[in-house]
Amino acid sequence: MNLSEIYTEIIAEHNKSKRNKKQLENPTVILKGRNPSCGDEIELALKVEKNIIQDASFTGVGCAISQASTSMMIDLIRGQTIEKAQLLIDTFLGMIKREITEEDQLEILDEAVALQNISNMPARVKCAVLSWHTLESAITTEEGKTSESSQSSH
Amino acid sequence: MSNHYVNDFPILQKTMNGKRLVYLDNGATTQKPLSVINAVQEYYAAFNANPHRGAYELSVKATQIYEDAREKVRKFLGAEKTSEIIFTKNATESLNLLAYSYGMTFINPGDEIVISIAEHHSNIVPWQQVAKAKGATLQYLYVNEAGILTDEEIEKKISSKTKIVAVTQVSNVLGIINPIEKIVHKAHSVGAVVIVDDAQSVPHFSVDVRALDVDFLVFSGHKMLAPMGVGVLYGKEHLLDKMPPFLSGGDMIEYVWEQDTSFAPLPAKFEAGTQNVGGVLGLSAAIDYIEKVGFSNIEQIEEELIHYAIPKLWQLPFITLYGCDDLSKKTGVISFNVKDIHPHDVSSILDADGVAIRAGHHCAHPLMQYLGVNATCRASFYFYNTREDVDALINALGRVRGVLGYES
C-alpha cells in the first residue's frame, strides 16, 4: 500500500476544509449515518426544493477519508436534481466496488475520483462510503415525504 | 535490543508492507508461539476423538488431554477444585453464562448490579439485559481524571442493594489495574458476589483466585497466546452448584426422560455439546509457555517498555495520552490521540510502516463518552515486544501529521 495514493492533497484539503461542515439553515431533511464498527457518525442535512438539492452540509466526527468523502460529495450534489444525485451515488459506489472503471463514466465524480484507490484498503472502504449511503437514505426519506404530500393533496 | 522470545513466534518473522511487523495490538489478541501451534496440530494429527463419550482408546486419550488441561488451569489460577473451572468459548461467553444463569436467577426487582465505566461491552451489555429483564438497576463506578477507581467511589456505589459487582481487573483501554481486593472486601461486606473480567490481566501478571477471594473470574485464551475460541470461567463451587445450566444438550446431563432431565455435576453441567478440545490443549501449551517465561519476567519487560515509551510520547507535543499519569498501576497498554488526526487515519498511516495498533472505541463506548473522545489509538505490549518496536512506533508517529498536510 502506498500512502500517497490514499492520502492525496485533495483528500487532505477536503479533510481540513470547513466549507461544507456546518449547520444548514432550514434543511428539509436531516439524517444520521453511523459506522457501528468504528463509532464514527456524521449528520447530513439537505435543503431540497422542487426536486433540486439547493444546499447541503454535514456535521459530526470521522476520519480524514470519511470527512473528505462527505465534503466532496456535498460539492458534487449542491444545485443538482435528485436524479443526478442518485447517478452520482451509483457511480461513486460502483467505483469503490470496482464495477465502474471507465474514465468517461467516472468523470462526473470530479475530485471524488481521488478516492478510487480506497478499494485497495478494505479496512477503510466503509469510511469512504458512509456519507454516500447516508445520502441515498436521505433522498429516499425526502422522496417519501414528497409522495406523501402529493397523496394528501389529492 | 531484540529479545529471544520473538524467535518462538512465526508470525513475528513476517514483513508487512515491506517492513518488519511491529505488532502492538496485544490487547486485542496475542500472537501464538510455535509450541501452541504445534500442540493444536498434534491434537488433530494424533489424538482427535470426542472426549467423555467413547470407550475406545482415542476417546479416553482425548478425555485425558481435556481434563489434564482443566487441572493445569486450576493450578494456574490457584483454584481449589477442578470442578470450579468451566471451559467456554471466550470471556464474553463466560460473562453471558454468569448473566443468564446467575443474574437472571438471583437478581430481583430493585436490586443493583454494579459495574465500572471502564468495562468492555462484554461486561456491560449482558448486565443491561439482566437489569432490564429483572427490573434491577445498573450502577456505574466512575474512574477519576487519572482513570483510577477511588475508595470513595467504591464505598459510595456498593450498598446493601448491590447483589452483583462485575468489574474488570485491568481496563482494556487505559491499562489501569483496578483495586480488586478493596472491591471484593466492600462487596462481600454487603453480601454481593464479585465477578472479575480478567481478559486483560491473566496474560500479564499472576492471579490467584483464592488470594483475591473473587466469586467468579473470566478470561479468554486468545489474549494469552492460546488459540481463539477457548475461554475460562472460574466460579466458587457452592455458587456454581446452585446456578441453573446456561446451555443445555449433550454431555451436561445425568439422565434425560421424555419430559425432564437431571443435570450432570460440575463442571460438565456448564459444558453442553462437544467442546473445543484442540483449543483447550492449545491453552494448556500457552500456560506452559507463560510459566516458562515467568510472570515476574513478563511484568518486568512490560514495565520497562512503558517506562521507555511513555516519556518518549510525552516529548511529542501533538500526542494526548489517556490514563498514563501513574505508571505503577498500569500494564503495557497506552491509549493516545494525535492532534487533528482521527485514530483510523493514524492506524492506516502506521500500518504503512509495519506498525499494527488498534484504533477506535475498543468496545468501550461508555468509557469513550465519559472521556469525551470519539475514539483513541491504542498500543498494547506483550513480553515479545522490544524497545525497537517502541522506536518504530515513535518514528512512525512522527510522520502521521505530515501525511495529512499538518505541521509536525
Coordinates of C-alpha atoms in Angstrom, one line a residue:
Chain A
M1 CA 0.0 0.0 0.0
N2 CA 1.3 3.4 -1.0
L3 CA 0.1 6.1 1.5
S4 CA 0.4 8.9 -1.1
E5 CA -2.1 7.1 -3.3
I6 CA -4.7 7.3 -0.5
Y7 CA -3.8 10.4 1.4
T8 CA -3.6 12.7 -1.6
E9 CA -3.5 16.5 -1.4
I10 CA -7.2 16.7 -2.4
I11 CA -8.2 14.4 0.5
A12 CA -6.0 16.4 2.9
E13 CA -7.5 19.7 1.7
H14 CA -11.1 18.5 2.0
N15 CA -10.4 17.0 5.4
K16 CA -9.3 20.3 6.7
S17 CA -11.9 22.4 4.9
K18 CA -14.9 23.6 6.9
R19 CA -16.7 24.8 3.8
N20 CA -19.3 22.1 3.9
K21 CA -19.0 21.2 7.6
K22 CA -21.6 23.4 9.3
Q23 CA -25.2 23.6 10.3
L24 CA -27.6 24.2 7.4
E25 CA -30.3 26.8 7.7
N26 CA -33.9 25.5 7.1
P27 CA -33.0 22.0 6.0
T28 CA -35.8 19.8 4.6
V29 CA -34.1 16.5 5.6
I30 CA -31.5 15.6 8.2
L31 CA -30.1 12.1 8.5
K32 CA -27.5 10.4 10.7
G33 CA -25.0 8.0 9.2
R34 CA -23.2 5.7 11.6
N35 CA -20.3 3.2 11.3
P36 CA -21.0 0.8 14.1
S37 CA -17.6 -0.8 13.8
C38 CA -15.7 2.4 14.5
G39 CA -18.4 4.5 16.2
D40 CA -18.0 7.4 13.7
E41 CA -21.0 9.4 13.0
I42 CA -22.0 12.1 10.5
E43 CA -25.2 14.1 10.2
L44 CA -26.1 15.1 6.7
A45 CA -28.5 18.0 6.1
L46 CA -30.2 18.7 2.7
K47 CA -32.4 21.5 1.6
V48 CA -34.5 20.1 -1.3
E49 CA -36.9 22.3 -3.2
K50 CA -38.7 21.4 -6.4
N51 CA -36.5 18.3 -6.9
I52 CA -33.3 20.3 -6.6
I53 CA -30.8 20.0 -3.8
Q54 CA -30.5 23.7 -3.2
D55 CA -27.9 23.3 -0.4
A56 CA -26.3 20.6 1.7
S57 CA -23.9 20.4 4.7
F58 CA -22.7 18.0 7.3
T59 CA -21.6 17.8 10.9
G60 CA -20.0 15.0 13.0
V61 CA -16.8 13.2 13.6
G62 CA -14.8 10.8 11.5
C63 CA -11.5 10.0 9.9
A64 CA -9.9 12.0 7.0
I65 CA -11.3 9.6 4.5
S66 CA -14.9 9.9 5.6
Q67 CA -14.7 13.7 6.2
A68 CA -13.1 14.3 2.7
S69 CA -15.5 11.9 1.0
T70 CA -18.5 13.7 2.6
S71 CA -17.2 17.2 1.7
M72 CA -16.5 16.2 -1.9
M73 CA -20.0 14.6 -2.2
I74 CA -21.6 17.8 -1.0
D75 CA -19.7 19.9 -3.6
L76 CA -21.0 17.5 -6.2
I77 CA -24.7 17.4 -5.3
R78 CA -25.2 21.1 -4.5
G79 CA -27.6 22.5 -7.1
Q80 CA -28.3 19.1 -8.7
T81 CA -31.5 17.3 -9.2
I82 CA -32.4 14.2 -7.1
E83 CA -31.9 12.0 -10.2
K84 CA -28.4 13.4 -10.8
A85 CA -27.5 12.9 -7.1
Q86 CA -28.7 9.3 -7.5
L87 CA -26.5 8.8 -10.5
L88 CA -23.5 10.3 -8.6
I89 CA -24.2 7.8 -5.7
D90 CA -24.4 4.9 -8.1
T91 CA -21.2 5.9 -9.9
F92 CA -19.3 6.5 -6.7
L93 CA -20.3 3.2 -5.1
G94 CA -19.6 1.5 -8.4
M95 CA -16.1 3.0 -8.5
I96 CA -15.4 1.8 -4.9
K97 CA -16.7 -1.7 -5.8
R98 CA -14.5 -1.6 -8.9
E99 CA -17.6 -2.2 -11.0
I100 CA -17.2 1.1 -12.8
T101 CA -13.6 1.7 -14.0
E102 CA -14.1 3.6 -17.3
E103 CA -12.7 7.1 -17.0
D104 CA -15.5 8.5 -19.1
Q105 CA -18.1 7.2 -16.7
L106 CA -16.1 8.3 -13.6
E107 CA -15.7 11.9 -15.0
I108 CA -18.8 13.1 -13.3
L109 CA -17.3 12.4 -9.9
D110 CA -14.7 15.1 -10.5
E111 CA -12.4 15.3 -7.4
A112 CA -14.1 12.3 -5.7
V113 CA -12.2 10.1 -8.1
A114 CA -9.3 10.7 -5.7
L115 CA -10.9 8.0 -3.5
Q116 CA -10.7 5.3 -6.2
N117 CA -7.7 3.7 -4.6
I118 CA -9.5 3.2 -1.3
S119 CA -10.6 -0.1 -2.7
N120 CA -7.0 -1.2 -2.1
M121 CA -7.6 -0.7 1.6
P122 CA -10.6 -2.9 2.5
A123 CA -10.4 -1.8 6.2
R124 CA -11.2 1.8 5.1
V125 CA -13.8 1.3 2.4
K126 CA -16.6 1.8 4.9
C127 CA -15.2 5.2 5.8
A128 CA -15.4 6.4 2.2
V129 CA -19.0 5.2 1.5
L130 CA -20.6 6.2 4.8
S131 CA -21.9 9.6 3.6
W132 CA -22.9 8.3 0.2
H133 CA -25.1 5.6 1.8
T134 CA -26.5 8.3 4.2
L135 CA -27.3 10.5 1.2
E136 CA -29.1 7.6 -0.5
S137 CA -31.3 7.1 2.6
A138 CA -31.9 10.9 2.9
I139 CA -33.1 11.0 -0.7
T140 CA -35.4 8.1 -0.1
T141 CA -36.8 9.9 3.0
E142 CA -37.2 13.1 1.0
E143 CA -39.0 11.3 -1.8
G144 CA -41.2 9.6 0.7
K145 CA -42.2 13.0 2.1
T146 CA -42.9 14.3 -1.4
S147 CA -45.2 11.3 -2.4
E148 CA -46.9 11.6 1.0
S149 CA -47.7 15.3 0.5
S150 CA -48.8 14.7 -3.1
Q151 CA -51.0 11.9 -1.9
S152 CA -52.6 14.0 0.8
S153 CA -53.2 16.8 -1.6
H154 CA -55.5 14.5 -3.7
Chain B
M1 CA 17.9 -4.7 21.6
S2 CA 15.7 -7.6 20.5
N3 CA 14.6 -10.4 22.8
H4 CA 14.8 -14.1 22.0
Y5 CA 11.1 -14.8 22.6
V6 CA 10.4 -13.3 19.1
N7 CA 12.0 -16.3 17.6
D8 CA 9.3 -18.6 19.0
F9 CA 6.6 -16.7 17.2
P10 CA 6.4 -17.5 13.4
I11 CA 4.1 -14.5 12.6
L12 CA 6.6 -12.1 14.1
Q13 CA 9.1 -13.1 11.5
K14 CA 6.8 -11.8 8.7
T15 CA 7.1 -8.5 7.0
M16 CA 4.2 -6.1 6.5
N17 CA 4.2 -3.6 3.6
G18 CA 7.9 -4.5 3.1
K19 CA 8.7 -3.6 6.8
R20 CA 9.3 -5.8 9.8
L21 CA 5.9 -6.5 11.5
V22 CA 5.8 -4.5 14.7
Y23 CA 2.8 -6.0 16.5
L24 CA 1.4 -3.7 19.1
D25 CA -2.2 -4.9 19.3
N26 CA -1.8 -7.5 22.1
G27 CA -4.8 -6.1 23.9
A28 CA -7.0 -7.4 21.0
T29 CA -5.2 -10.7 20.7
T30 CA -1.7 -12.0 21.2
Q31 CA 0.4 -13.9 18.7
K32 CA 0.9 -17.7 19.1
P33 CA 4.2 -19.4 19.8
L34 CA 5.2 -22.4 17.8
S35 CA 4.6 -24.7 20.9
V36 CA 0.9 -23.7 20.9
I37 CA 0.5 -24.1 17.2
N38 CA 2.2 -27.5 17.4
A39 CA 0.0 -28.6 20.3
V40 CA -3.2 -27.9 18.4
Q41 CA -1.8 -29.5 15.2
E42 CA -0.7 -32.6 17.2
Y43 CA -4.1 -32.9 18.8
Y44 CA -5.8 -33.2 15.4
A45 CA -3.0 -35.3 13.9
A46 CA -2.7 -37.8 16.8
F47 CA -5.4 -37.6 19.4
N48 CA -8.7 -36.4 17.9
A49 CA -11.8 -38.1 19.3
N50 CA -14.8 -36.9 21.3
P51 CA -14.0 -36.8 25.0
H52 CA -16.3 -38.3 27.7
R53 CA -18.1 -40.4 25.1
G54 CA -16.2 -43.3 23.6
A55 CA -14.9 -46.4 25.4
Y56 CA -12.1 -46.7 22.9
E57 CA -8.6 -45.6 23.5
L58 CA -8.5 -42.4 21.4
S59 CA -11.6 -41.1 23.2
V60 CA -10.0 -42.0 26.5
K61 CA -6.9 -40.1 25.5
A62 CA -8.9 -37.1 24.3
T63 CA -10.7 -37.1 27.7
Q64 CA -7.4 -37.2 29.5
I65 CA -5.9 -34.3 27.5
Y66 CA -9.1 -32.2 28.1
E67 CA -9.2 -33.0 31.9
D68 CA -5.4 -32.5 32.3
A69 CA -5.8 -29.1 30.8
R70 CA -8.5 -28.3 33.3
E71 CA -6.2 -29.3 36.1
K72 CA -3.5 -27.0 34.6
V73 CA -5.9 -24.1 34.5
R74 CA -6.9 -24.8 38.1
K75 CA -3.3 -24.6 39.3
F76 CA -2.6 -21.5 37.1
L77 CA -5.5 -19.7 38.8
G78 CA -4.9 -21.1 42.3
A79 CA -8.4 -22.5 42.4
E80 CA -9.3 -25.2 44.9
K81 CA -11.0 -27.7 42.7
T82 CA -11.1 -28.6 39.0
S83 CA -14.9 -28.6 39.2
E84 CA -14.6 -24.8 39.6
I85 CA -13.0 -24.5 36.1
I86 CA -15.5 -24.3 33.2
F87 CA -14.3 -24.1 29.6
T88 CA -16.2 -21.7 27.4
K89 CA -15.6 -20.0 24.0
N90 CA -14.1 -16.8 25.5
A91 CA -14.6 -14.2 28.2
T92 CA -17.7 -12.9 26.5
E93 CA -19.4 -16.3 26.7
S94 CA -18.3 -16.7 30.3
L95 CA -19.8 -13.4 31.2
N96 CA -23.0 -14.3 29.4
L97 CA -23.2 -17.6 31.2
L98 CA -23.0 -15.6 34.5
A99 CA -25.5 -13.0 33.4
Y100 CA -28.1 -15.6 32.2
S101 CA -27.5 -18.3 34.8
Y102 CA -26.7 -16.3 37.9
G103 CA -28.1 -12.9 37.1
M104 CA -31.5 -14.0 35.7
T105 CA -31.9 -16.4 38.6
F106 CA -30.8 -14.4 41.6
I107 CA -31.4 -10.8 40.7
N108 CA -34.8 -9.3 41.8
P109 CA -36.6 -6.0 41.1
G110 CA -34.9 -3.2 43.0
D111 CA -31.6 -4.9 43.2
E112 CA -28.4 -3.2 42.0
I113 CA -25.7 -4.5 39.7
V114 CA -22.5 -2.5 40.0
I115 CA -20.0 -2.3 37.1
S116 CA -17.3 0.2 36.2
I117 CA -17.4 2.8 33.5
A118 CA -14.2 1.3 32.1
E119 CA -15.8 -2.1 31.2
H120 CA -15.6 -3.7 27.8
H121 CA -19.0 -4.1 26.1
S122 CA -18.9 -7.8 27.0
N123 CA -19.2 -6.8 30.7
I124 CA -21.9 -4.1 30.1
V125 CA -24.4 -5.4 27.7
P126 CA -25.2 -8.7 29.4
W127 CA -25.9 -6.8 32.7
Q128 CA -28.1 -4.3 30.9
Q129 CA -30.1 -7.3 29.7
V130 CA -30.4 -8.7 33.2
A131 CA -31.3 -5.3 34.7
K132 CA -34.0 -4.7 32.1
A133 CA -35.5 -8.2 32.4
K134 CA -35.5 -8.2 36.2
G135 CA -36.3 -4.6 37.0
A136 CA -32.9 -4.1 38.6
T137 CA -30.6 -1.0 38.3
L138 CA -27.2 -0.9 36.7
Q139 CA -24.9 1.3 38.8
Y140 CA -21.6 2.6 37.5
L141 CA -18.3 3.0 39.3
Y142 CA -16.7 6.1 37.7
V143 CA -13.0 6.5 37.5
N144 CA -11.4 9.8 38.4
E145 CA -9.5 12.1 35.9
A146 CA -6.5 9.8 36.2
G147 CA -8.6 6.8 35.2
I148 CA -8.5 5.4 38.8
L149 CA -11.3 3.9 40.8
T150 CA -11.1 5.6 44.2
D151 CA -12.0 4.2 47.6
E152 CA -14.7 6.8 48.0
E153 CA -16.4 5.7 44.8
I154 CA -16.3 2.1 45.8
E155 CA -17.7 3.0 49.3
K156 CA -20.4 5.1 47.7
K157 CA -21.7 2.9 45.0
I158 CA -21.6 -0.6 46.6
S159 CA -24.5 -0.7 49.0
S160 CA -26.9 -3.1 50.7
K161 CA -28.9 -3.1 47.4
T162 CA -25.9 -4.4 45.5
K163 CA -26.2 -8.1 44.6
I164 CA -23.5 -8.4 41.9
V165 CA -20.3 -6.4 41.3
A166 CA -18.8 -7.1 37.9
V167 CA -15.6 -5.3 37.2
T168 CA -12.5 -5.7 35.0
Q169 CA -9.2 -6.1 36.8
V170 CA -7.4 -4.1 34.0
S171 CA -9.1 -1.7 31.6
N172 CA -8.6 -2.7 28.0
V173 CA -8.5 1.0 27.0
L174 CA -6.4 2.5 29.8
G175 CA -4.4 -0.5 31.1
I176 CA -5.0 0.7 34.6
I177 CA -5.1 -2.0 37.3
N178 CA -8.3 -1.8 39.5
P179 CA -8.2 -2.3 43.3
I180 CA -9.9 -5.7 43.2
E181 CA -9.1 -6.5 46.9
K182 CA -10.9 -3.4 48.0
I183 CA -13.9 -4.1 45.8
V184 CA -14.1 -7.7 47.0
H185 CA -13.9 -6.6 50.6
K186 CA -16.7 -4.0 50.2
A187 CA -18.9 -6.2 48.1
H188 CA -18.7 -9.2 50.5
S189 CA -19.4 -6.9 53.4
V190 CA -22.8 -6.2 51.8
G191 CA -23.4 -9.8 50.7
A192 CA -22.8 -9.2 46.9
V193 CA -20.9 -11.6 44.7
V194 CA -17.9 -10.3 42.7
I195 CA -17.3 -11.2 39.1
V196 CA -13.9 -10.2 37.7
D197 CA -13.2 -9.8 34.0
D198 CA -9.5 -10.9 33.8
A199 CA -9.2 -10.9 30.0
Q200 CA -6.6 -8.1 30.2
S201 CA -4.9 -9.2 33.4
V202 CA -4.4 -13.0 33.4
P203 CA -2.0 -12.8 30.4
H204 CA 0.2 -10.1 32.2
F205 CA 0.5 -10.9 35.9
S206 CA -0.1 -13.7 38.3
V207 CA -3.7 -14.0 39.5
D208 CA -4.7 -16.2 42.5
V209 CA -8.5 -16.5 42.8
R210 CA -8.3 -17.7 46.4
A211 CA -6.0 -14.9 47.5
L212 CA -8.3 -12.3 45.8
D213 CA -11.3 -14.2 47.2
V214 CA -13.3 -13.4 44.0
D215 CA -16.5 -15.4 43.4
F216 CA -16.2 -15.6 39.7
L217 CA -13.4 -14.8 37.2
V218 CA -13.4 -15.0 33.4
F219 CA -10.7 -14.8 30.7
S220 CA -10.1 -15.6 27.0
G221 CA -7.3 -17.9 25.9
H222 CA -6.5 -15.9 22.7
K223 CA -5.2 -12.9 24.7
M224 CA -2.7 -15.1 26.4
L225 CA -1.0 -17.0 23.5
A226 CA -3.7 -19.7 23.1
P227 CA -5.9 -20.2 20.1
M228 CA -9.1 -18.2 19.5
G229 CA -12.3 -20.0 20.6
V230 CA -11.3 -21.1 24.1
G231 CA -12.1 -19.3 27.3
V232 CA -12.5 -20.0 31.0
L233 CA -15.0 -19.3 33.7
Y234 CA -13.8 -19.8 37.3
G235 CA -16.5 -19.9 40.0
K236 CA -16.7 -20.9 43.6
E237 CA -18.2 -24.4 43.7
H238 CA -21.1 -23.6 46.1
L239 CA -22.2 -20.8 43.7
L240 CA -21.8 -22.8 40.5
D241 CA -23.8 -25.6 42.2
K242 CA -26.8 -23.5 42.9
M243 CA -26.9 -22.0 39.4
P244 CA -29.1 -23.5 36.6
P245 CA -27.4 -24.6 33.3
F246 CA -26.8 -21.9 30.7
L247 CA -26.6 -24.0 27.5
S248 CA -28.2 -27.4 27.6
G249 CA -27.8 -30.5 25.4
G250 CA -25.3 -33.3 25.2
D251 CA -22.7 -34.0 27.9
M252 CA -24.3 -31.7 30.5
I253 CA -26.9 -34.3 31.6
E254 CA -27.1 -37.1 34.1
Y255 CA -30.3 -38.6 32.8
V256 CA -32.9 -37.5 30.3
W257 CA -36.5 -38.6 30.4
E258 CA -39.2 -37.6 27.9
Q259 CA -40.3 -34.6 30.0
D260 CA -37.4 -33.9 32.3
T261 CA -33.7 -34.0 32.8
S262 CA -31.3 -34.3 35.7
F263 CA -28.1 -32.4 35.2
A264 CA -24.5 -33.6 35.4
P265 CA -22.4 -32.4 38.3
L266 CA -19.8 -29.7 37.8
P267 CA -18.0 -28.9 35.6
A268 CA -20.0 -30.8 32.9
K269 CA -23.2 -29.1 33.9
F270 CA -21.9 -25.9 32.1
E271 CA -20.3 -27.6 29.2
A272 CA -23.0 -28.6 26.8
G273 CA -22.1 -30.1 23.4
T274 CA -18.7 -31.0 22.1
Q275 CA -16.0 -28.7 23.4
N276 CA -13.0 -27.1 21.7
V277 CA -10.6 -29.8 22.8
G278 CA -7.8 -28.7 20.4
G279 CA -8.2 -25.2 21.7
V280 CA -8.1 -26.3 25.3
L281 CA -4.9 -28.2 24.6
G282 CA -3.5 -25.0 23.0
L283 CA -4.4 -23.2 26.1
S284 CA -2.6 -25.8 28.2
A285 CA 0.5 -25.3 26.0
A286 CA 0.1 -21.5 26.3
I287 CA 0.1 -21.8 30.1
D288 CA 3.3 -23.9 29.9
Y289 CA 4.9 -21.2 27.7
I290 CA 3.9 -18.4 30.0
E291 CA 5.1 -20.2 33.1
K292 CA 8.4 -20.9 31.4
V293 CA 8.8 -17.2 30.7
G294 CA 7.6 -16.4 34.2
F295 CA 5.3 -13.7 35.3
S296 CA 8.0 -11.7 37.1
N297 CA 9.8 -11.6 33.8
I298 CA 6.7 -10.6 31.8
E299 CA 5.8 -7.9 34.3
Q300 CA 9.4 -6.5 34.2
I301 CA 9.5 -6.5 30.4
E302 CA 6.2 -4.7 30.0
E303 CA 7.1 -2.2 32.8
E304 CA 10.4 -1.4 31.1
L305 CA 8.6 -0.9 27.8
I306 CA 6.0 1.5 29.1
H307 CA 8.7 3.4 31.1
Y308 CA 10.6 3.6 27.8
A309 CA 7.7 4.5 25.6
I310 CA 5.7 7.0 27.6
P311 CA 8.4 9.6 28.3
K312 CA 9.1 9.5 24.5
L313 CA 5.4 10.1 23.8
W314 CA 5.4 12.9 26.4
Q315 CA 8.1 14.6 24.2
L316 CA 5.8 14.6 21.2
P317 CA 3.7 17.8 21.5
F318 CA 1.0 16.5 19.2
I319 CA 0.2 13.5 21.4
T320 CA -2.5 13.3 24.1
L321 CA -2.2 10.3 26.4
Y322 CA -5.0 8.8 28.4
G323 CA -4.6 7.1 31.8
C324 CA -0.8 7.5 31.9
D325 CA -0.3 9.6 35.0
D326 CA 0.6 6.8 37.3
L327 CA 2.8 4.1 35.6
S328 CA 2.9 2.0 38.8
K329 CA -0.8 1.0 38.5
K330 CA -0.5 0.0 34.8
T331 CA 0.0 -2.8 32.4
G332 CA 1.6 -2.4 28.9
V333 CA -1.4 -0.6 27.4
I334 CA -1.1 3.0 26.1
S335 CA -4.1 4.9 24.8
F336 CA -3.4 8.2 22.9
N337 CA -4.6 10.5 20.2
V338 CA -2.7 12.5 17.6
K339 CA -3.8 16.1 17.4
D340 CA -6.1 16.8 14.5
I341 CA -5.9 13.3 13.2
H342 CA -8.5 10.6 13.6
P343 CA -7.3 7.3 15.1
H344 CA -8.3 5.4 12.0
D345 CA -6.0 7.5 9.9
V346 CA -3.2 7.2 12.4
S347 CA -3.6 3.4 12.3
S348 CA -3.6 3.3 8.5
I349 CA -0.5 5.6 8.3
L350 CA 1.4 3.5 10.9
D351 CA 0.4 0.3 9.0
A352 CA 2.4 1.6 6.1
D353 CA 5.4 1.4 8.4
G354 CA 4.5 -2.2 9.5
V355 CA 3.3 -0.9 12.9
A356 CA 0.0 -2.6 14.0
I357 CA -2.0 -0.7 16.6
R358 CA -5.7 -0.7 17.4
A359 CA -7.8 2.4 16.6
G360 CA -11.4 3.0 17.5
H361 CA -13.7 2.7 20.5
H362 CA -12.2 -0.6 21.8
C363 CA -15.6 -2.0 22.5
A364 CA -15.9 0.6 25.3
H365 CA -18.4 3.2 24.1
P366 CA -19.4 4.3 27.6
L367 CA -15.8 4.9 28.6
M368 CA -15.2 6.9 25.4
Q369 CA -18.3 9.0 26.1
Y370 CA -17.0 9.5 29.7
L371 CA -13.5 10.5 28.5
G372 CA -15.2 12.9 26.0
V373 CA -13.5 11.3 22.9
N374 CA -14.9 9.6 19.9
A375 CA -12.1 7.1 19.6
T376 CA -8.4 6.6 20.6
C377 CA -5.3 4.8 19.3
R378 CA -4.1 2.0 21.5
A379 CA -0.7 0.4 21.5
S380 CA -0.6 -2.7 23.8
F381 CA 2.6 -4.6 24.6
Y382 CA 3.4 -8.2 25.4
F383 CA 6.7 -9.7 26.6
Y384 CA 7.9 -10.4 23.0
N385 CA 7.9 -6.6 22.2
T386 CA 11.1 -4.7 22.4
R387 CA 12.5 -1.2 22.5
E388 CA 13.0 -1.4 18.8
D389 CA 9.2 -1.8 18.5
V390 CA 8.7 1.3 20.6
D391 CA 11.2 3.2 18.4
A392 CA 9.3 2.1 15.3
L393 CA 6.1 3.4 16.8
I394 CA 7.6 6.7 17.8
N395 CA 9.2 7.2 14.4
A396 CA 6.0 6.3 12.5
L397 CA 4.0 8.7 14.7
G398 CA 6.4 11.4 13.7
R399 CA 5.2 11.1 10.1
V400 CA 1.4 11.0 10.7
R401 CA 0.5 14.7 10.8
G402 CA 2.7 15.4 7.7
V403 CA 0.8 12.8 5.6
L404 CA -2.4 14.7 6.1
G405 CA -0.9 18.1 5.5
Y406 CA -0.4 19.3 9.1
E407 CA 2.8 20.6 10.6
S408 CA 4.6 18.2 12.9

